[in-house]
Coordinates of C-alpha atoms in Angstrom, one line a residue:
X1 CA -121.3 187.4 89.7
X2 CA -124.7 186.3 88.2
X3 CA -126.1 188.5 85.4
X4 CA -129.5 189.7 87.5
X5 CA -127.2 190.9 90.2
X6 CA -125.0 192.7 87.5
X7 CA -128.2 194.5 86.3
X8 CA -129.1 195.4 89.6
X9 CA -125.9 197.0 90.6
X10 CA -125.8 198.8 87.1
X11 CA -129.3 200.3 87.7
X12 CA -128.6 201.1 91.4
X13 CA -125.2 202.8 90.3
X14 CA -127.3 205.0 88.0
X15 CA -129.4 206.0 91.0
X16 CA -132.5 204.3 89.9
X17 CA -135.0 203.3 92.5
X18 CA -134.4 199.4 92.3
X19 CA -135.9 196.6 94.3
X20 CA -134.4 193.1 94.0
X21 CA -136.9 190.2 93.9
X22 CA -135.8 186.6 94.4
X23 CA -137.5 184.0 96.6
X24 CA -134.3 182.5 97.6
X25 CA -132.8 185.6 99.4
X26 CA -133.9 188.3 102.0
X27 CA -131.1 190.7 101.2
X28 CA -129.2 191.5 97.9
X29 CA -126.1 194.0 98.1
X30 CA -127.6 195.0 101.5
X31 CA -131.1 195.8 100.5
X32 CA -134.2 194.1 101.3
X33 CA -135.0 191.4 98.7
X34 CA -138.6 190.6 98.1
X35 CA -139.9 187.1 97.4
X36 CA -142.2 187.8 94.5
X37 CA -143.3 190.9 92.4
X38 CA -146.4 191.0 94.4
X39 CA -144.5 191.9 97.5
X40 CA -143.0 195.0 96.2
X41 CA -143.8 198.4 97.1
X42 CA -147.1 200.2 95.6
X43 CA -145.5 202.5 93.6
X44 CA -143.3 200.1 91.4
X45 CA -144.7 200.7 87.8
X46 CA -142.1 198.9 85.8
X47 CA -139.7 195.8 86.1
X48 CA -136.6 194.4 84.6
X49 CA -136.8 190.6 84.1
X50 CA -133.6 188.5 84.5
X51 CA -135.2 185.0 84.9
X52 CA -135.2 181.9 82.8
X53 CA -137.8 182.2 79.9
X54 CA -139.9 179.6 81.4
X55 CA -140.3 181.8 84.4
X56 CA -141.1 184.9 82.6
X57 CA -144.9 184.1 82.0
X58 CA -145.5 183.9 85.7
X59 CA -143.6 187.1 86.5
X60 CA -145.6 188.9 83.8
X61 CA -149.0 187.6 85.4
X62 CA -147.5 188.9 88.9
X63 CA -146.9 192.3 87.0
X64 CA -150.5 192.4 86.0
X65 CA -152.0 191.7 89.4
X66 CA -149.8 194.2 90.9
X67 CA -150.8 197.1 88.4
X68 CA -147.2 197.1 86.9
X69 CA -147.6 198.8 83.3
X70 CA -143.9 198.0 81.9
X71 CA -141.8 195.0 81.6
X72 CA -138.3 195.0 80.2
X73 CA -137.3 191.4 79.3
X74 CA -133.4 191.1 79.4
X75 CA -132.0 188.9 76.6
X76 CA -132.5 185.1 77.7
X77 CA -135.6 186.2 79.7
X78 CA -138.1 186.6 76.9
X79 CA -140.7 184.0 75.9
X80 CA -143.4 184.2 73.4
X81 CA -146.0 183.3 76.1
X82 CA -144.9 186.3 78.5
X83 CA -144.7 188.6 75.7
X84 CA -148.0 187.8 74.5
X85 CA -149.6 187.8 77.9
X86 CA -148.2 191.4 78.4
X87 CA -149.4 192.6 74.9
X88 CA -152.9 191.2 75.8
X89 CA -153.0 193.0 79.0
X90 CA -151.9 196.3 78.1
X91 CA -148.4 195.8 79.8
X92 CA -145.7 197.7 77.6
X93 CA -142.9 195.2 76.9
X94 CA -139.6 195.7 75.7
X95 CA -137.4 192.5 74.7
X96 CA -134.4 191.6 72.5
X97 CA -132.5 194.4 74.1
X98 CA -130.2 194.9 77.1
X99 CA -131.1 197.4 79.7
X100 CA -127.3 198.2 80.2
X101 CA -126.6 198.9 76.3
X102 CA -129.8 200.6 75.5
X103 CA -130.2 203.2 78.3
X104 CA -128.9 206.6 77.3
X105 CA -127.2 208.6 80.0
X106 CA -130.1 209.6 82.4
X107 CA -129.8 212.0 85.0
X108 CA -133.3 212.0 86.4
X109 CA -136.3 209.8 87.0
X110 CA -138.0 212.2 84.3
X111 CA -135.5 211.3 81.9
X112 CA -136.1 207.6 82.2
X113 CA -139.9 208.0 82.1
X114 CA -139.3 210.0 78.6
X115 CA -137.0 207.5 77.4
X116 CA -139.2 204.6 78.4
X117 CA -142.2 206.1 76.6
X118 CA -140.3 206.5 73.4
X119 CA -138.6 203.0 73.7
X120 CA -142.1 201.3 74.3
X121 CA -143.7 203.1 71.6
X122 CA -140.8 202.0 69.1
X123 CA -141.2 198.4 70.3
X124 CA -145.2 198.6 69.9
X125 CA -145.1 200.0 66.3

């Protein structure tokens, strides 16, 4: 019933490759749950943050260390510190927008990449 799990299920139901991250769990919805962003598979290039704002800064630092190039901060997860750090380190950041509301109907990973490219350009201007 927690919001992070709702977002996880939403993205998974849309057939996105998603990986849960939570240091307090080893499984989420039957899937392997990673303790930190640094433990994610190598091909992960973007994350959706559903954490308290005081934790966002540390997660974005982990994203930088992992080579992740895009971060979506769900409403309530954003912090000025985290947004500033992302901007300073060339990490595309989206905030003040819910992924479940903003995502158009997407049928492929290519559609998602195109939409993310447009969305990050919009937020950067």
